[in-house]
CSV table of C-alpha atoms in Angstrom, one decimal:
chain,number,residue,atom,x,y,z
A,270,UNK,CA,26.4,27.3,-0.1
A,271,UNK,CA,23.4,27.2,2.2
A,272,UNK,CA,20.1,25.3,1.9
A,273,UNK,CA,17.1,25.6,4.1
A,274,UNK,CA,15.2,22.3,4.0
A,275,UNK,CA,11.7,23.0,5.4
A,276,UNK,CA,9.1,20.2,5.6
A,277,UNK,CA,6.5,22.3,7.4
A,278,UNK,CA,3.1,20.8,8.4
A,279,UNK,CA,2.6,18.5,5.4
A,280,UNK,CA,2.3,14.8,5.6
A,281,UNK,CA,5.7,13.2,6.3
A,282,UNK,CA,6.8,11.1,3.3
A,283,UNK,CA,10.1,9.1,3.4
A,284,UNK,CA,10.0,8.9,-0.4
A,285,UNK,CA,10.5,12.7,-0.5
A,286,UNK,CA,12.3,13.4,2.7
A,287,UNK,CA,15.2,11.0,2.4
A,288,UNK,CA,16.3,11.9,-1.2
A,289,UNK,CA,15.9,15.6,-0.4
A,290,UNK,CA,18.2,15.4,2.7
A,291,UNK,CA,20.7,13.1,0.9
A,292,UNK,CA,20.9,15.5,-2.0
A,293,UNK,CA,21.4,18.5,0.3
A,294,UNK,CA,24.2,17.0,2.4
A,295,UNK,CA,26.0,15.9,-0.8
A,296,UNK,CA,25.7,19.3,-2.6
A,297,UNK,CA,25.8,22.0,0.0
A,298,UNK,CA,28.1,23.1,2.9
A,299,UNK,CA,25.3,24.0,5.3
A,300,UNK,CA,21.9,22.4,5.7
A,301,UNK,CA,19.2,24.0,7.9
A,302,UNK,CA,16.4,21.6,8.8
A,303,UNK,CA,12.9,22.5,10.1
A,304,UNK,CA,9.7,20.7,10.6
A,305,UNK,CA,9.2,16.9,10.5
A,306,UNK,CA,10.9,14.3,8.3
A,307,UNK,CA,10.2,10.7,7.9
A,308,UNK,CA,13.2,8.4,7.5
A,309,UNK,CA,11.0,5.3,8.1
A,310,UNK,CA,12.2,3.1,5.2
A,311,UNK,CA,14.7,0.2,4.9
A,312,UNK,CA,18.3,1.3,4.9
A,313,UNK,CA,20.6,1.0,1.9
A,314,UNK,CA,24.2,0.0,1.5
A,315,UNK,CA,26.1,2.1,-1.1
A,316,UNK,CA,28.4,0.4,-3.5
A,317,UNK,CA,31.7,-0.4,-1.8
A,318,UNK,CA,30.3,0.2,1.7
A,319,UNK,CA,29.9,-2.4,4.5
A,320,UNK,CA,27.2,-1.0,6.7
A,321,UNK,CA,23.6,0.1,5.8
A,322,UNK,CA,22.2,3.5,6.6
A,323,UNK,CA,19.6,6.0,5.5
A,324,UNK,CA,21.6,9.1,4.6
A,325,UNK,CA,25.4,9.2,3.9
A,326,UNK,CA,27.4,12.3,4.9
A,327,UNK,CA,30.5,12.2,2.8
A,328,UNK,CA,31.9,15.8,2.8
A,329,UNK,CA,32.4,18.8,5.0
A,330,UNK,CA,29.0,20.0,6.1
A,331,UNK,CA,27.1,21.7,8.9
A,332,UNK,CA,23.6,20.2,9.5
A,333,UNK,CA,21.6,22.4,11.9
A,334,UNK,CA,18.1,22.3,13.3
A,335,UNK,CA,16.0,25.4,13.5
A,336,UNK,CA,13.0,25.5,15.8
A,337,UNK,CA,9.6,26.2,14.3
A,338,UNK,CA,7.1,28.8,15.4
A,339,UNK,CA,6.0,26.5,18.4
A,340,UNK,CA,9.6,26.2,19.6
A,341,UNK,CA,9.9,22.5,18.5
A,342,UNK,CA,13.1,21.1,17.2
A,343,UNK,CA,13.1,19.5,13.7
A,344,UNK,CA,12.2,15.9,14.1
A,345,UNK,CA,13.5,12.9,12.1
A,346,UNK,CA,11.3,9.8,12.6
A,347,UNK,CA,12.5,6.3,12.2
A,348,UNK,CA,15.3,5.0,10.0
A,349,UNK,CA,18.1,2.5,10.7
A,350,UNK,CA,21.1,4.8,11.2
A,351,UNK,CA,19.5,8.0,9.9
A,352,UNK,CA,23.0,9.6,9.4
A,353,UNK,CA,26.2,7.7,8.7
A,354,UNK,CA,29.2,10.0,8.4
A,355,UNK,CA,31.9,8.7,6.0
A,356,UNK,CA,34.0,11.8,5.4
A,357,UNK,CA,37.6,10.8,6.2
A,358,UNK,CA,39.2,14.1,5.4
A,359,UNK,CA,36.3,16.5,6.3
A,360,UNK,CA,34.9,18.1,9.4
A,361,UNK,CA,31.2,17.4,10.1
A,362,UNK,CA,28.8,19.2,12.5
A,363,UNK,CA,25.4,17.9,13.4
A,364,UNK,CA,23.4,20.1,15.9
A,365,UNK,CA,19.9,20.7,17.1
A,366,UNK,CA,18.1,17.7,15.7
A,367,UNK,CA,15.5,15.4,17.3
A,368,UNK,CA,15.6,11.7,16.4
A,369,UNK,CA,12.5,9.7,17.3
A,370,UNK,CA,12.6,5.9,17.3
A,371,UNK,CA,15.7,5.3,15.1
A,372,UNK,CA,16.7,1.7,14.7
A,373,UNK,CA,20.2,0.6,15.9
A,374,UNK,CA,21.2,4.3,16.4
A,375,UNK,CA,20.9,7.9,15.3
A,376,UNK,CA,24.4,8.9,14.2
A,377,UNK,CA,27.2,6.6,13.1
A,378,UNK,CA,30.5,8.3,12.5
A,379,UNK,CA,32.5,5.9,10.4
A,380,UNK,CA,35.2,8.3,9.2
A,381,UNK,CA,35.8,12.0,9.9
A,382,UNK,CA,38.5,14.7,10.4
A,383,UNK,CA,36.9,16.7,13.1
A,384,UNK,CA,33.4,16.2,14.5
A,385,UNK,CA,30.8,18.2,16.5
A,386,UNK,CA,27.5,16.6,17.6
A,387,UNK,CA,25.8,19.0,19.9
A,388,UNK,CA,22.4,19.8,21.2
A,389,UNK,CA,20.6,16.8,19.7
A,390,UNK,CA,17.8,14.8,21.2
A,391,UNK,CA,17.6,11.0,20.6
A,392,UNK,CA,14.4,9.3,21.8
A,393,UNK,CA,13.3,5.7,21.9
A,394,UNK,CA,16.0,3.8,20.0
A,395,UNK,CA,15.2,0.3,18.7
A,396,UNK,CA,18.0,-2.2,19.2
A,397,UNK,CA,18.6,-4.5,16.3
A,398,UNK,CA,19.9,-8.0,15.8
A,399,UNK,CA,21.9,-6.8,12.7
A,400,UNK,CA,23.9,-4.3,14.7
A,401,UNK,CA,24.4,-6.9,17.4
A,402,UNK,CA,25.9,-9.3,14.8
A,403,UNK,CA,28.2,-6.5,13.5
A,404,UNK,CA,29.3,-5.9,17.0
A,405,UNK,CA,29.9,-9.6,17.8
A,406,UNK,CA,27.1,-9.6,20.4
A,407,UNK,CA,24.2,-12.0,21.0
A,408,UNK,CA,21.3,-9.8,22.1
A,409,UNK,CA,20.0,-6.8,20.1
A,410,UNK,CA,22.2,-3.7,20.4
A,411,UNK,CA,21.7,0.0,20.0
A,412,UNK,CA,23.9,3.0,20.4
A,413,UNK,CA,22.6,6.6,20.0
A,414,UNK,CA,25.9,8.1,18.8
A,415,UNK,CA,28.6,5.7,17.7
A,416,UNK,CA,32.1,6.9,16.5
A,417,UNK,CA,34.3,4.2,15.0
A,418,UNK,CA,34.8,2.3,11.8
A,419,UNK,CA,34.0,-1.1,13.4
A,420,UNK,CA,31.3,-1.7,16.0
A,421,UNK,CA,33.1,-4.8,17.3
A,422,UNK,CA,35.1,-3.9,20.4
A,423,UNK,CA,38.7,-3.6,19.4
A,424,UNK,CA,41.6,-5.6,20.8
A,425,UNK,CA,45.3,-6.0,20.2
A,426,UNK,CA,44.7,-8.4,17.3
A,427,UNK,CA,41.8,-6.5,15.8
A,428,UNK,CA,42.2,-2.8,16.3
A,429,UNK,CA,39.6,-1.7,13.8
A,430,UNK,CA,40.5,1.3,11.6
A,431,UNK,CA,41.6,4.0,14.0
A,432,UNK,CA,43.0,6.2,11.2
A,433,UNK,CA,39.5,6.7,9.9
A,434,UNK,CA,38.8,9.3,12.7
A,435,UNK,CA,41.1,12.2,13.4
A,436,UNK,CA,41.0,15.8,14.7
A,437,UNK,CA,38.8,17.1,17.5
A,438,UNK,CA,35.8,14.9,18.3
A,439,UNK,CA,33.2,16.8,20.3
A,440,UNK,CA,29.9,15.3,21.6
A,441,UNK,CA,28.3,17.9,23.9
A,442,UNK,CA,24.9,18.6,25.5
A,443,UNK,CA,22.9,15.9,23.9
A,444,UNK,CA,19.8,14.5,25.5
A,445,UNK,CA,19.5,10.7,24.9
A,446,UNK,CA,16.7,8.4,26.1
A,447,UNK,CA,17.8,5.0,24.8
A,448,UNK,CA,14.5,3.3,25.8
A,449,UNK,CA,15.7,-0.2,24.9
A,450,UNK,CA,13.7,-3.4,25.8
A,451,UNK,CA,14.7,-5.8,28.6
A,452,UNK,CA,17.7,-8.0,27.5
A,453,UNK,CA,19.0,-5.6,24.9
A,454,UNK,CA,22.2,-3.6,25.1
A,455,UNK,CA,21.2,0.1,24.9
A,456,UNK,CA,24.1,2.5,24.9
A,457,UNK,CA,24.3,6.3,24.8
A,458,UNK,CA,27.7,7.4,23.4
A,459,UNK,CA,30.4,4.9,22.2
A,460,UNK,CA,33.8,5.5,20.6
A,461,UNK,CA,35.9,2.5,19.4
A,462,UNK,CA,39.3,2.7,17.9
A,463,UNK,CA,39.7,6.4,17.0
A,464,UNK,CA,43.0,8.2,16.3
A,465,UNK,CA,46.4,7.0,15.3
A,466,UNK,CA,49.8,8.4,16.3
A,467,UNK,CA,51.5,10.4,14.9
A,468,UNK,CA,49.5,11.5,11.9
A,469,UNK,CA,45.8,10.9,12.8
A,470,UNK,CA,45.7,11.8,16.4
A,471,UNK,CA,42.4,12.9,18.1
A,472,UNK,CA,41.3,15.0,21.0
A,473,UNK,CA,38.0,13.8,22.5
A,474,UNK,CA,35.5,16.0,24.4
A,475,UNK,CA,32.4,14.3,25.7
A,476,UNK,CA,30.5,16.5,28.2
A,477,UNK,CA,27.1,17.7,29.3
A,478,UNK,CA,25.2,14.8,27.8
A,479,UNK,CA,22.1,13.6,29.6
A,480,UNK,CA,21.7,9.8,29.0
């Protein structure tokens, strides 16, 4: 099932844009985005979840951006974690999207069975104290693309949930301008605790990213 989600030149409205995108990624297998979206609203935490986000990706889906008549990528403005992927047995693709001023990060992959994040642009991330607390850090933290079930750096005693992420994890040709303030920890691409032998192994390909 395909759905083209086109916002066009109308006024951006998070009250419309967020529910529309959430409905699309829940119901269809391929979402094509165009124009401008506003995700500039407080995040929510679904029942049973730990971490807040704007849109939850919970099934196999391809989310693609299509350039408009002026050659501009579809833009998603604001939002604390615009996309959080929680799809433990599904492959997810996110490609060709432009995130502007997201808070904490743009894409958090909490659980997945195969991932491709390619050709996206992330611009001006706002580090947050909330993500710092979740990661066990003091100063505000941001990460453009984070893959892992626990933002706290793993160790022998606390390995996180490595079985959440399996398959081939591909992060290619993304353009990331973290733009964090002085004193904050502003990171481009981070993976913590992914893959478990012998049944949830991963292959990781991170290449061509401009950070």
